[in-house]
PDB file of C-alpha atoms and ligand atoms in Angstrom:
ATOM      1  CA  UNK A  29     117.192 126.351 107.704  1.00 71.00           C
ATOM      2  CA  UNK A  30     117.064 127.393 103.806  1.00 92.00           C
ATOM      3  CA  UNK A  31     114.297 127.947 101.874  1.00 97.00           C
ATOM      4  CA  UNK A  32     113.407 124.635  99.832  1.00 98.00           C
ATOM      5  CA  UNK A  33     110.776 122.966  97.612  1.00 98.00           C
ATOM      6  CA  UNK A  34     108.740 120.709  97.853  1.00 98.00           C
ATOM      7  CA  UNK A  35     106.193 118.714  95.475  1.00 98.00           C
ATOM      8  CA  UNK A  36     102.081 118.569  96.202  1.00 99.00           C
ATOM      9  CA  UNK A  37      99.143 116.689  95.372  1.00 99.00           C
ATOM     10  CA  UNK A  38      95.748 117.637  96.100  1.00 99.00           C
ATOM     11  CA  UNK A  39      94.187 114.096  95.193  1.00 99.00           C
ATOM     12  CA  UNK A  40      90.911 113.360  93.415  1.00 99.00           C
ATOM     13  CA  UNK A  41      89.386 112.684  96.925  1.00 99.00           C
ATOM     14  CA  UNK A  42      89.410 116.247  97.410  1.00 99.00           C
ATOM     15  CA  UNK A  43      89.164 118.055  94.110  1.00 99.00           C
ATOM     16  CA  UNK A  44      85.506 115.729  93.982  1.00 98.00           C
ATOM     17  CA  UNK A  45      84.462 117.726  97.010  1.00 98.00           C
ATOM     18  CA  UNK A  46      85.808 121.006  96.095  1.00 98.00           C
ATOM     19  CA  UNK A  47      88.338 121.638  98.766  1.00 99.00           C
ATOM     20  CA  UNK A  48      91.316 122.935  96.969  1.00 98.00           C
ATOM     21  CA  UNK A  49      90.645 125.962  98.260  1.00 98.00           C
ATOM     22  CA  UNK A  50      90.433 124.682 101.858  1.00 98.00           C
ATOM     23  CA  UNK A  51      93.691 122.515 101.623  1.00 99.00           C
ATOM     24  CA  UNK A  52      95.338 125.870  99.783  1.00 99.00           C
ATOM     25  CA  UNK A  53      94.292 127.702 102.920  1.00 98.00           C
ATOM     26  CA  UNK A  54      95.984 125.360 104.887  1.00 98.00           C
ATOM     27  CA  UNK A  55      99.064 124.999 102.835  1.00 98.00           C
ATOM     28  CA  UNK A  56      99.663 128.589 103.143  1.00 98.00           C
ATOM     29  CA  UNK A  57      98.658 129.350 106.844  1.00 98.00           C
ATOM     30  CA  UNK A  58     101.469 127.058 107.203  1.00 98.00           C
ATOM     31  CA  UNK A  59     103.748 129.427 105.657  1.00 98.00           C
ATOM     32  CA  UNK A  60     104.472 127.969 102.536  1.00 98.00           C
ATOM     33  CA  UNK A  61     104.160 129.815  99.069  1.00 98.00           C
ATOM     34  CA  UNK A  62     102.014 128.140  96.130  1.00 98.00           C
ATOM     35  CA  UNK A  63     104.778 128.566  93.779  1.00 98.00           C
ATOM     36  CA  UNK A  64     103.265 126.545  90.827  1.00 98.00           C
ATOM     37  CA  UNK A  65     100.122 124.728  90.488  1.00 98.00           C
ATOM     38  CA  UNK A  66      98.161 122.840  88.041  1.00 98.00           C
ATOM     39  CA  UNK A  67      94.765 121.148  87.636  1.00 98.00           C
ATOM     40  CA  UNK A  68      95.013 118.000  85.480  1.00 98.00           C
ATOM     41  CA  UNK A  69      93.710 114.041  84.918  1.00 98.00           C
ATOM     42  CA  UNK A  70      96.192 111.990  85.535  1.00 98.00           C
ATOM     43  CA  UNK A  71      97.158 109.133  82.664  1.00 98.00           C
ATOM     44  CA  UNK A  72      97.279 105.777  84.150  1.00 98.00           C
ATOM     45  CA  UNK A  73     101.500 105.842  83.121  1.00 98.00           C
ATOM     46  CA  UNK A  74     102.168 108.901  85.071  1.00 98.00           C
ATOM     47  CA  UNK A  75     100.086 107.596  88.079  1.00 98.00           C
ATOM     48  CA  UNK A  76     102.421 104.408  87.739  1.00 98.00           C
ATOM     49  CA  UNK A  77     105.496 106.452  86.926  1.00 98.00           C
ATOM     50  CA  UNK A  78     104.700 108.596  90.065  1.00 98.00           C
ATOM     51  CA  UNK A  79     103.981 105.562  92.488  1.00 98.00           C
ATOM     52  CA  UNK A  80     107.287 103.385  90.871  1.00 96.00           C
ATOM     53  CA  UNK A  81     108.702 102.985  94.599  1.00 95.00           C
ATOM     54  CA  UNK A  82     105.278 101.414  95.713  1.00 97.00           C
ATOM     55  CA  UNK A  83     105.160  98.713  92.754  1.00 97.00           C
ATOM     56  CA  UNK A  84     105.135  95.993  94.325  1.00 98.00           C
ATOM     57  CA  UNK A  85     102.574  97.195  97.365  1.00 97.00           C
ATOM     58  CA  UNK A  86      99.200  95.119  97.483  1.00 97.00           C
ATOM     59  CA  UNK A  87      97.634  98.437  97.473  1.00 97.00           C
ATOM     60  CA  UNK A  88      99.552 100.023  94.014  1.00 98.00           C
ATOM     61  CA  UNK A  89      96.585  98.893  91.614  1.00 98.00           C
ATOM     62  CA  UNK A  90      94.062 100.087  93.923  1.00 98.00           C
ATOM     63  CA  UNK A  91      96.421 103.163  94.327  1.00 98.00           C
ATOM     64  CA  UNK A  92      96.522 103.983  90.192  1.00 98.00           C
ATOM     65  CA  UNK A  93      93.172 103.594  89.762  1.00 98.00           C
ATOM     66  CA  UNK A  94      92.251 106.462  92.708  1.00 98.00           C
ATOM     67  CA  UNK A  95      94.908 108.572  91.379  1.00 98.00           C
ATOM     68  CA  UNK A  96      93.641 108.589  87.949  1.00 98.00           C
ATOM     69  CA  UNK A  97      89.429 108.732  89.086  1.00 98.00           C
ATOM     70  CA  UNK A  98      89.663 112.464  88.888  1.00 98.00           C
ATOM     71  CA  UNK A  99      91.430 115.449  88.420  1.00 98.00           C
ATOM     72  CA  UNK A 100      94.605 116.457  90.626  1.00 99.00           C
ATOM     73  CA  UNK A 101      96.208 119.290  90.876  1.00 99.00           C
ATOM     74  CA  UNK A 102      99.695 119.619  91.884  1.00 99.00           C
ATOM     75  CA  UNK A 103     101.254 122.225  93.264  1.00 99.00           C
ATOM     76  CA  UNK A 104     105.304 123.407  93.657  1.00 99.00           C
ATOM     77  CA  UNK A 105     105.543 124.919  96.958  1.00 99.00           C
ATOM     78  CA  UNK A 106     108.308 126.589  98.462  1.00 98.00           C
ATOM     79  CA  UNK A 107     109.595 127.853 102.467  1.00 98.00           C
ATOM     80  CA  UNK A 108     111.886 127.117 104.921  1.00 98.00           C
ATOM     81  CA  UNK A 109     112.155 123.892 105.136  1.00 98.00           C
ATOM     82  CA  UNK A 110     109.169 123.341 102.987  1.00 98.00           C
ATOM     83  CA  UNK A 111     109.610 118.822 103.115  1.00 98.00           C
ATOM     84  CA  UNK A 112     109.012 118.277 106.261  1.00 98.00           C
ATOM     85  CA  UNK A 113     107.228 121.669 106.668  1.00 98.00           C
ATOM     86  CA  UNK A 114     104.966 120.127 104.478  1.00 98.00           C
ATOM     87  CA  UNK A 115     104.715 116.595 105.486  1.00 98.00           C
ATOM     88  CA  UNK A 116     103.853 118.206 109.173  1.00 98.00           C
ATOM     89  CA  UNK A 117     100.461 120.344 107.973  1.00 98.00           C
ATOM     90  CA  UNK A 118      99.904 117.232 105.575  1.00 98.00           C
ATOM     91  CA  UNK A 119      99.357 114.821 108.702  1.00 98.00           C
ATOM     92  CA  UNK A 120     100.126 110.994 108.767  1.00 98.00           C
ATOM     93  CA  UNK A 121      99.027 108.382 106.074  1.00 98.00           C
ATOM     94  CA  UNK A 122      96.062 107.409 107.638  1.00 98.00           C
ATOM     95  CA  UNK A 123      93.476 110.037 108.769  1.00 98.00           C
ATOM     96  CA  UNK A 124      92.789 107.666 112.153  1.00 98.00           C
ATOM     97  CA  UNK A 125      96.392 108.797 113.262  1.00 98.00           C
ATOM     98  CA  UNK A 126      97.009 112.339 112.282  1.00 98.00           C
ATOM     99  CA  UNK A 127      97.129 115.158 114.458  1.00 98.00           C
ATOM    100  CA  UNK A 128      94.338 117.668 114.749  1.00 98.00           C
ATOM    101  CA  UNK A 129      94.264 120.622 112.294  1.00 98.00           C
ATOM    102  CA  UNK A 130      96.508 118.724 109.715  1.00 98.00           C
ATOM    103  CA  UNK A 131      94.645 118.512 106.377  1.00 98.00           C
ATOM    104  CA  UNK A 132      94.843 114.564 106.510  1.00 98.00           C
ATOM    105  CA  UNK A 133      92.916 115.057 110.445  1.00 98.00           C
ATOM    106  CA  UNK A 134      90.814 117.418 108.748  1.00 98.00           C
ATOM    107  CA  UNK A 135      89.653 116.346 105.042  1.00 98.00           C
ATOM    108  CA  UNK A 136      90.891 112.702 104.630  1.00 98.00           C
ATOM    109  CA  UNK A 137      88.291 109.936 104.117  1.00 98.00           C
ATOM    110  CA  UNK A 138      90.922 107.110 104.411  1.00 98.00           C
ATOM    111  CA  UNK A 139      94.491 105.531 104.101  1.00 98.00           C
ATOM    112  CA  UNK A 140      94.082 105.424 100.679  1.00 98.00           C
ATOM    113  CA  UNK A 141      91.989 108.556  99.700  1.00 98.00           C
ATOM    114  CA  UNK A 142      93.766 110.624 101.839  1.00 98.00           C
ATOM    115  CA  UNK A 143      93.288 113.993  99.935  1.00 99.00           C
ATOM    116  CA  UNK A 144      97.537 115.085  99.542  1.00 99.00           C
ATOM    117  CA  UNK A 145     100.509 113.542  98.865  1.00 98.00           C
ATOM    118  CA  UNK A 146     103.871 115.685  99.978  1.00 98.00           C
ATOM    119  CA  UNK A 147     107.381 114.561  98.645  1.00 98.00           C
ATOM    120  CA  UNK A 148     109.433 112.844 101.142  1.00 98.00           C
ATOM    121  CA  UNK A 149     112.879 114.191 100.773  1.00 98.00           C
ATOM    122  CA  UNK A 150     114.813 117.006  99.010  1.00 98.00           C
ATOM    123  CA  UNK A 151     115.813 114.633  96.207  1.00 98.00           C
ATOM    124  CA  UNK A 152     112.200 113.613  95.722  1.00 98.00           C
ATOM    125  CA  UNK A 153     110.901 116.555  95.907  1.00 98.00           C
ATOM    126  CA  UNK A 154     113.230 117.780  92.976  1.00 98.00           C
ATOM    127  CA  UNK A 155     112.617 114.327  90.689  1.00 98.00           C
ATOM    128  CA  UNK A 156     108.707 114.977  91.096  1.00 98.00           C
ATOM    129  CA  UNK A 157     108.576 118.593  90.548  1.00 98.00           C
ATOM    130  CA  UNK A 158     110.119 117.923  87.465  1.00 98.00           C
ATOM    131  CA  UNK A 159     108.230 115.289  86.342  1.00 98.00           C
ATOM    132  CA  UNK A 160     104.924 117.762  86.078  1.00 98.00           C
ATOM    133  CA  UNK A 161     106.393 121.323  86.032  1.00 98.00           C
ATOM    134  CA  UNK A 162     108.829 122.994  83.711  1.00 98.00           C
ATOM    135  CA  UNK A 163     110.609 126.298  85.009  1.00 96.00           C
ATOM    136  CA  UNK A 164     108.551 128.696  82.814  1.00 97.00           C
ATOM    137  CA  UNK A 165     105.510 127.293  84.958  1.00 97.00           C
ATOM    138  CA  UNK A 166     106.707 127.923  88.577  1.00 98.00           C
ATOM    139  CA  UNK A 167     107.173 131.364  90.275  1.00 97.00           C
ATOM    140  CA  UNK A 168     108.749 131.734  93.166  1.00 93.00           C
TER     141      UNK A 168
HETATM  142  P1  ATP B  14     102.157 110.297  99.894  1.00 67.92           P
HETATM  143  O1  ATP B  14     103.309 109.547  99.258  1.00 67.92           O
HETATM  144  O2  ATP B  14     100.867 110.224  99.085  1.00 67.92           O
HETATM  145  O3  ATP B  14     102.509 111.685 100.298  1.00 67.92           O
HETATM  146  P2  ATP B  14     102.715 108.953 102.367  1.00 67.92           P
HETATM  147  O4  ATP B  14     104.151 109.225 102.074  1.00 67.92           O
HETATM  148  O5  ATP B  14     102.138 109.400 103.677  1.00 67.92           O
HETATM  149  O6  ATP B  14     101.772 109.564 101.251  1.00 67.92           O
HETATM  150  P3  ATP B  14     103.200 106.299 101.330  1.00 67.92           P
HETATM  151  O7  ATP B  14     103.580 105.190 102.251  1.00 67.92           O
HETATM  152  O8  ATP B  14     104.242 106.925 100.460  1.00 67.92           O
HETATM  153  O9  ATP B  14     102.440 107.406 102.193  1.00 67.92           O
HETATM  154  O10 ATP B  14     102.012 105.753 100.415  1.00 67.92           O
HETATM  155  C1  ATP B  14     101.643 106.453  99.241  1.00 67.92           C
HETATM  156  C2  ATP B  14     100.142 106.499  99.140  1.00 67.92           C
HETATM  157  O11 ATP B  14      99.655 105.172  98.949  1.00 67.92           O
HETATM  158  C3  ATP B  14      99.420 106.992 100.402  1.00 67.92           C
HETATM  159  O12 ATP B  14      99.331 108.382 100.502  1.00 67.92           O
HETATM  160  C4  ATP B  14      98.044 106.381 100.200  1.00 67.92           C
HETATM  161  O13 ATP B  14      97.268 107.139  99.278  1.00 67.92           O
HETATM  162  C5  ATP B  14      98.380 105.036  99.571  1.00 67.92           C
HETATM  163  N1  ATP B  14      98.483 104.003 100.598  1.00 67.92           N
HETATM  164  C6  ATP B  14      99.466 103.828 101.508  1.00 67.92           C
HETATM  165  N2  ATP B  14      99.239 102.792 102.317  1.00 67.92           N
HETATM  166  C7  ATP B  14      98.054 102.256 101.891  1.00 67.92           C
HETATM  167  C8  ATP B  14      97.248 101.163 102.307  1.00 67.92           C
HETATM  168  N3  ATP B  14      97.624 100.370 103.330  1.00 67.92           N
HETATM  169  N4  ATP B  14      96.096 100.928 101.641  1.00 67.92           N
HETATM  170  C9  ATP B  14      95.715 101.712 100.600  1.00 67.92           C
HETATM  171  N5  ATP B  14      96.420 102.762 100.148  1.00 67.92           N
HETATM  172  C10 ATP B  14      97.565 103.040 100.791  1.00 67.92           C
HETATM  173 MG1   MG B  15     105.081 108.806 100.159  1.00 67.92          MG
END
């Protein structure tokens, strides 16, 4: 399998109780390399241009209005196989269902404030990385 990369959010759930650190920890016993990563407030139009797909969800307002409560940080990170890599250590949507010692098992307060968001495909990954990095800010 080659070596890909994939797009991270540690969400404002998190960064309020200081675990970037402890979801970096995970992210990286997991094999995969912190290529790029950024601490930021998110505007309300990059929250919506992020979450376009889930527009028309009963939960996108609620959605835009967590993502932009606090600061973020996203993250480029890179490995074999680093989308589903990723979306493995992340854990399922909701906390109630993920697996034990994924971050989601281990840090997630809820569906919604769910402390990470992974990129679900190759494509994605590449459309969202570019949205918040530019080449000069990731390292691989
Ligand atoms: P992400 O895209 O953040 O990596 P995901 O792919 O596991 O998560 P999606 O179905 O893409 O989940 O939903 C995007 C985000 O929307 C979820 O991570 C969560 O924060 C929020 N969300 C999803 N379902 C609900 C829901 N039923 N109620 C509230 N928020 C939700
Ligand atoms: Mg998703």
């Amino acid at each position: 399998m080659a070596i890909q990369r994939t797009f991270s959010i540690i969400k404002p759930d998190a960064t309020e109780r200081n675990l970037t650190g402890a979801v970096n920890a995970v992210i990286e016993k997991a094999g995969l390399r912190i290529i790029g990563q950024r601490r930021i407030q998110m505007t309300r139009a990059q929250a919506e241009r992020f979450y376009d797909v889930h527009k028309e969800r009963p939960f996108f307002g609620e959605l835009v209005d967590f993502m932009t409560s606090g600061p973020v940080v996203v993250q480029v990170l890179e490995g074999e196989n680093a989308v589903k890599a990723y979306r493995d250590v992340m854990g399922a949507t909701n906390p109630a269902d993920a697996e034990e010692g994924t971050i989601r098992k281990l840090y997630a307060k809820s569906i919604g404030e769910n402390s990470v968001h992974g990129s679900d495909s190759e494509e994605n990954a590449a459309i969202e990385i570019r949205q918040f990095f530019s080449e000069a800010d990731i390292a691989g």
